[in-house]
C-alpha cells in the first residue's frame, strides 16, 4: 500500500503524467475532478458554497457556474481562502474514502492523488512519496494559452498566484521534467513507476 502525491503548476503536464501512471497500473484520483463533484447540486460542498457566495453564482439550472465563482475569488485572497475552506475538506474526505476502497481491493495498490496545491495546503505530508512535475515558465504560459484559450496576461496572473515550480522541486521525492518530448516524459514516468513499485514488493 503506497500513497503518492502528484503535483506541479499551471499547465506543467501533471495530468499527462497522472494518466501515464494510471496506464502503468496505478490507481489515479484527481482532486480537480472531485472538486467539481462536491460542487454539484447533490455534492457535499454545494449548500455551504451557495450560502457563502450567494445565489448569483448559480446558472439557470441551479448548478454552480464555475466561471462566475472563479470571478468571485480571482484576485481576492480572502474570498479564495473561504472557498478553499469549504471545498478542500470535502475533497479530502472523498479522497480518503476512495483510497480506502482501492487498498481494500488491493493491499499492494499504488494510489496516486493528483492536485495542484498539495504543497501549498500542506497536504503533501499525507503521502509516502511526492512527485513534482516541472517544465519552463515559458512552456507553462504557452500551454495554458493553448489549452484554456487564456491571454498571456491571464496565464501570467494565474502563475503569479502559485508557488513557483523551482520551490516545489524542494519537496519532491521524484521530479519529472515535461519540457522535452512526450516520449521522454513517458520514459521518466516509467522510471518513477518502477521505483514506486519496488517499494511495495
Coordinates of C-alpha atoms in Angstrom, one line a residue:
X1 CA 0.0 0.0 0.0
X2 CA 1.6 3.2 -1.2
X3 CA 0.1 6.7 -1.2
X4 CA 1.7 9.0 -3.7
X5 CA 1.1 12.7 -4.2
X6 CA 1.4 14.2 -7.7
X7 CA 1.7 17.9 -8.2
X8 CA 3.1 20.6 -10.4
X9 CA 1.9 24.1 -11.5
X10 CA -0.3 25.5 -14.2
X11 CA -0.1 23.5 -17.4
X12 CA 3.1 21.8 -16.3
X13 CA 1.9 18.4 -17.6
X14 CA 0.8 16.7 -14.3
X15 CA -2.4 15.3 -15.8
X16 CA -0.4 13.7 -18.7
X17 CA 1.9 12.1 -16.1
X18 CA -1.1 11.1 -14.0
X19 CA -2.7 9.4 -17.0
X20 CA 0.6 7.6 -17.8
X21 CA 0.9 6.3 -14.2
X22 CA -2.6 5.1 -14.4
X23 CA -1.8 3.3 -17.7
X24 CA 1.1 1.6 -15.9
X25 CA -1.2 0.2 -13.2
X26 CA -1.6 3.0 -10.5
X27 CA -4.9 4.0 -9.2
X28 CA -5.4 7.7 -10.0
X29 CA -7.5 10.1 -8.0
X30 CA -7.8 13.7 -9.5
X31 CA -8.6 16.3 -6.8
X32 CA -9.8 18.7 -9.5
X33 CA -12.5 16.2 -10.6
X34 CA -13.5 15.7 -7.0
X35 CA -13.7 19.4 -6.6
X36 CA -16.2 19.6 -9.4
X37 CA -18.1 16.6 -7.9
X38 CA -18.5 18.2 -4.5
X39 CA -19.9 21.4 -6.1
X40 CA -22.7 19.7 -8.0
X41 CA -26.2 20.2 -6.6
X42 CA -26.1 16.9 -4.7
X43 CA -22.4 17.4 -3.8
X44 CA -21.1 17.8 -0.2
X45 CA -20.0 21.4 -0.6
X46 CA -22.8 22.8 -2.7
X47 CA -25.1 24.2 0.0
X48 CA -22.3 25.8 2.1
X49 CA -20.7 27.5 -1.0
X50 CA -24.1 28.9 -2.2
X51 CA -24.8 30.1 1.3
X52 CA -21.4 31.8 1.4
X53 CA -21.3 33.3 -2.1
X54 CA -25.0 33.9 -2.8
X55 CA -27.4 32.7 -5.5
X56 CA -25.7 34.9 -8.0
X57 CA -23.1 32.2 -8.7
X58 CA -25.9 29.8 -9.9
X59 CA -26.7 29.1 -13.5
X60 CA -30.4 28.8 -14.6
X61 CA -30.4 25.1 -14.0
X62 CA -29.3 25.6 -10.3
X63 CA -25.8 24.3 -10.8
X64 CA -22.9 26.5 -9.6
X65 CA -21.5 28.4 -12.6
X66 CA -17.8 27.8 -12.1
X67 CA -16.8 30.8 -14.2
X68 CA -18.9 33.1 -12.0
X69 CA -17.5 31.6 -8.9
X70 CA -13.9 32.0 -10.3
X71 CA -14.6 35.7 -10.9
X72 CA -15.7 36.0 -7.2
X73 CA -12.5 34.7 -5.9
X74 CA -9.9 35.7 -8.5
X75 CA -7.6 38.3 -7.1
X76 CA -9.4 38.2 -3.8
X77 CA -7.3 36.1 -1.4
X78 CA -9.8 36.3 1.4
X79 CA -12.7 35.0 -0.8
X80 CA -10.4 32.3 -2.2
X81 CA -9.5 31.2 1.3
X82 CA -13.1 31.0 2.2
X83 CA -13.9 28.9 -0.9
X84 CA -11.0 26.6 -0.2
X85 CA -12.0 26.2 3.4
X86 CA -15.5 24.9 2.3
X87 CA -14.3 22.7 -0.6
X88 CA -11.0 21.2 0.4
X89 CA -12.2 19.3 3.5
X90 CA -14.9 17.7 1.4
X91 CA -12.4 16.8 -1.4
X92 CA -10.1 15.3 1.3
X93 CA -12.9 13.2 2.8
X94 CA -13.8 11.8 -0.7
X95 CA -10.1 11.2 -1.5
X96 CA -9.7 9.3 1.8
X97 CA -12.8 7.1 1.1
X98 CA -11.5 6.3 -2.4
X99 CA -8.0 5.4 -1.2
X100 CA -9.5 3.1 1.4
X101 CA -11.6 1.4 -1.3
X102 CA -8.6 0.9 -3.5
X103 CA -6.5 -0.5 -0.7
X104 CA -9.2 -2.9 0.5
X105 CA -9.5 -4.2 -3.1
X106 CA -5.7 -4.5 -3.5
X107 CA -3.4 -4.1 -0.4
X108 CA -0.4 -3.6 -2.8
X109 CA -2.0 -0.8 -4.8
X110 CA -0.1 2.4 -5.6
X111 CA -2.7 5.2 -5.3
X112 CA -1.7 8.5 -7.0
X113 CA -3.5 11.6 -5.9
X114 CA -3.1 14.5 -8.4
X115 CA -3.6 18.0 -7.1
X116 CA -2.2 21.4 -8.0
X117 CA -1.8 22.6 -4.4
X118 CA -0.5 19.6 -2.3
X119 CA 2.4 21.7 -1.2
X120 CA 0.6 25.0 -0.5
X121 CA -2.0 23.3 1.7
X122 CA 0.5 21.0 3.5
X123 CA -1.4 18.0 2.0
X124 CA 1.8 16.5 0.7
X125 CA 2.6 15.4 4.3
X126 CA -0.1 12.8 4.0
X127 CA 1.7 10.8 1.3
X128 CA 4.5 8.3 1.3
X129 CA 6.1 9.9 -1.8
X130 CA 5.7 13.1 -3.7
X131 CA 6.2 13.5 -7.5
X132 CA 6.6 17.1 -8.8
X133 CA 6.1 17.7 -12.5
X134 CA 8.2 20.6 -13.9
X135 CA 8.8 22.5 -17.2
X136 CA 9.9 26.0 -18.1
X137 CA 7.8 29.0 -17.1
X138 CA 7.5 30.0 -20.8
X139 CA 6.1 26.5 -21.6
X140 CA 3.6 26.8 -18.8
X141 CA 2.4 30.1 -20.2
X142 CA 2.2 28.8 -23.8
X143 CA 0.5 25.6 -22.8
X144 CA -2.1 27.4 -20.7
X145 CA -2.8 29.9 -23.5
X146 CA -3.2 27.0 -26.0
X147 CA -5.3 24.7 -23.6
X148 CA -7.5 27.3 -21.9
X149 CA -7.7 30.0 -24.6
X150 CA -6.4 32.4 -22.0
X151 CA -4.4 35.5 -22.8
X152 CA -0.7 35.8 -21.9
X153 CA -1.6 38.2 -19.1
X154 CA -4.2 35.8 -17.7
X155 CA -1.8 32.9 -17.7
X156 CA 0.9 35.0 -16.0
X157 CA -1.6 36.2 -13.4
X158 CA -2.5 32.6 -12.6
X159 CA 1.1 31.6 -12.4
X160 CA 1.9 34.5 -10.1
X161 CA -0.7 33.1 -7.6
X162 CA 1.1 29.7 -7.4
X163 CA 4.2 28.6 -5.7
X164 CA 7.0 28.6 -8.4
X165 CA 7.9 25.1 -9.7
X166 CA 11.5 25.7 -8.5
X167 CA 10.2 26.0 -5.0
X168 CA 8.0 22.9 -5.4
X169 CA 11.0 20.9 -6.5
X170 CA 12.5 21.1 -3.0
X171 CA 9.6 18.9 -1.6
X172 CA 9.9 16.2 -4.3
X173 CA 10.9 12.6 -3.9
X174 CA 10.8 12.4 -7.7
X175 CA 10.9 15.1 -10.3
X176 CA 9.5 14.5 -13.8
X177 CA 10.6 17.2 -16.4
X178 CA 8.0 17.6 -19.2
X179 CA 9.9 20.2 -21.1
X180 CA 11.1 17.6 -23.7
X181 CA 9.2 15.2 -25.9
X182 CA 6.2 13.2 -24.8
X183 CA 8.4 10.1 -25.2
X184 CA 11.0 11.5 -22.8
X185 CA 8.3 12.3 -20.3
X186 CA 6.9 8.8 -20.5
X187 CA 10.4 7.3 -20.1
X188 CA 10.9 9.3 -16.9
X189 CA 7.4 8.4 -15.7
X190 CA 8.1 4.7 -16.2
X191 CA 11.3 5.0 -14.2
X192 CA 9.4 6.6 -11.3
X193 CA 6.7 3.9 -11.5
X194 CA 9.4 1.1 -11.4
X195 CA 10.9 2.8 -8.3
X196 CA 7.4 3.1 -6.6
X197 CA 6.6 -0.5 -7.5
X198 CA 9.8 -1.7 -5.9
X199 CA 8.7 -0.1 -2.6
X200 CA 5.6 -2.3 -2.4
X201 CA 7.3 -5.6 -3.1

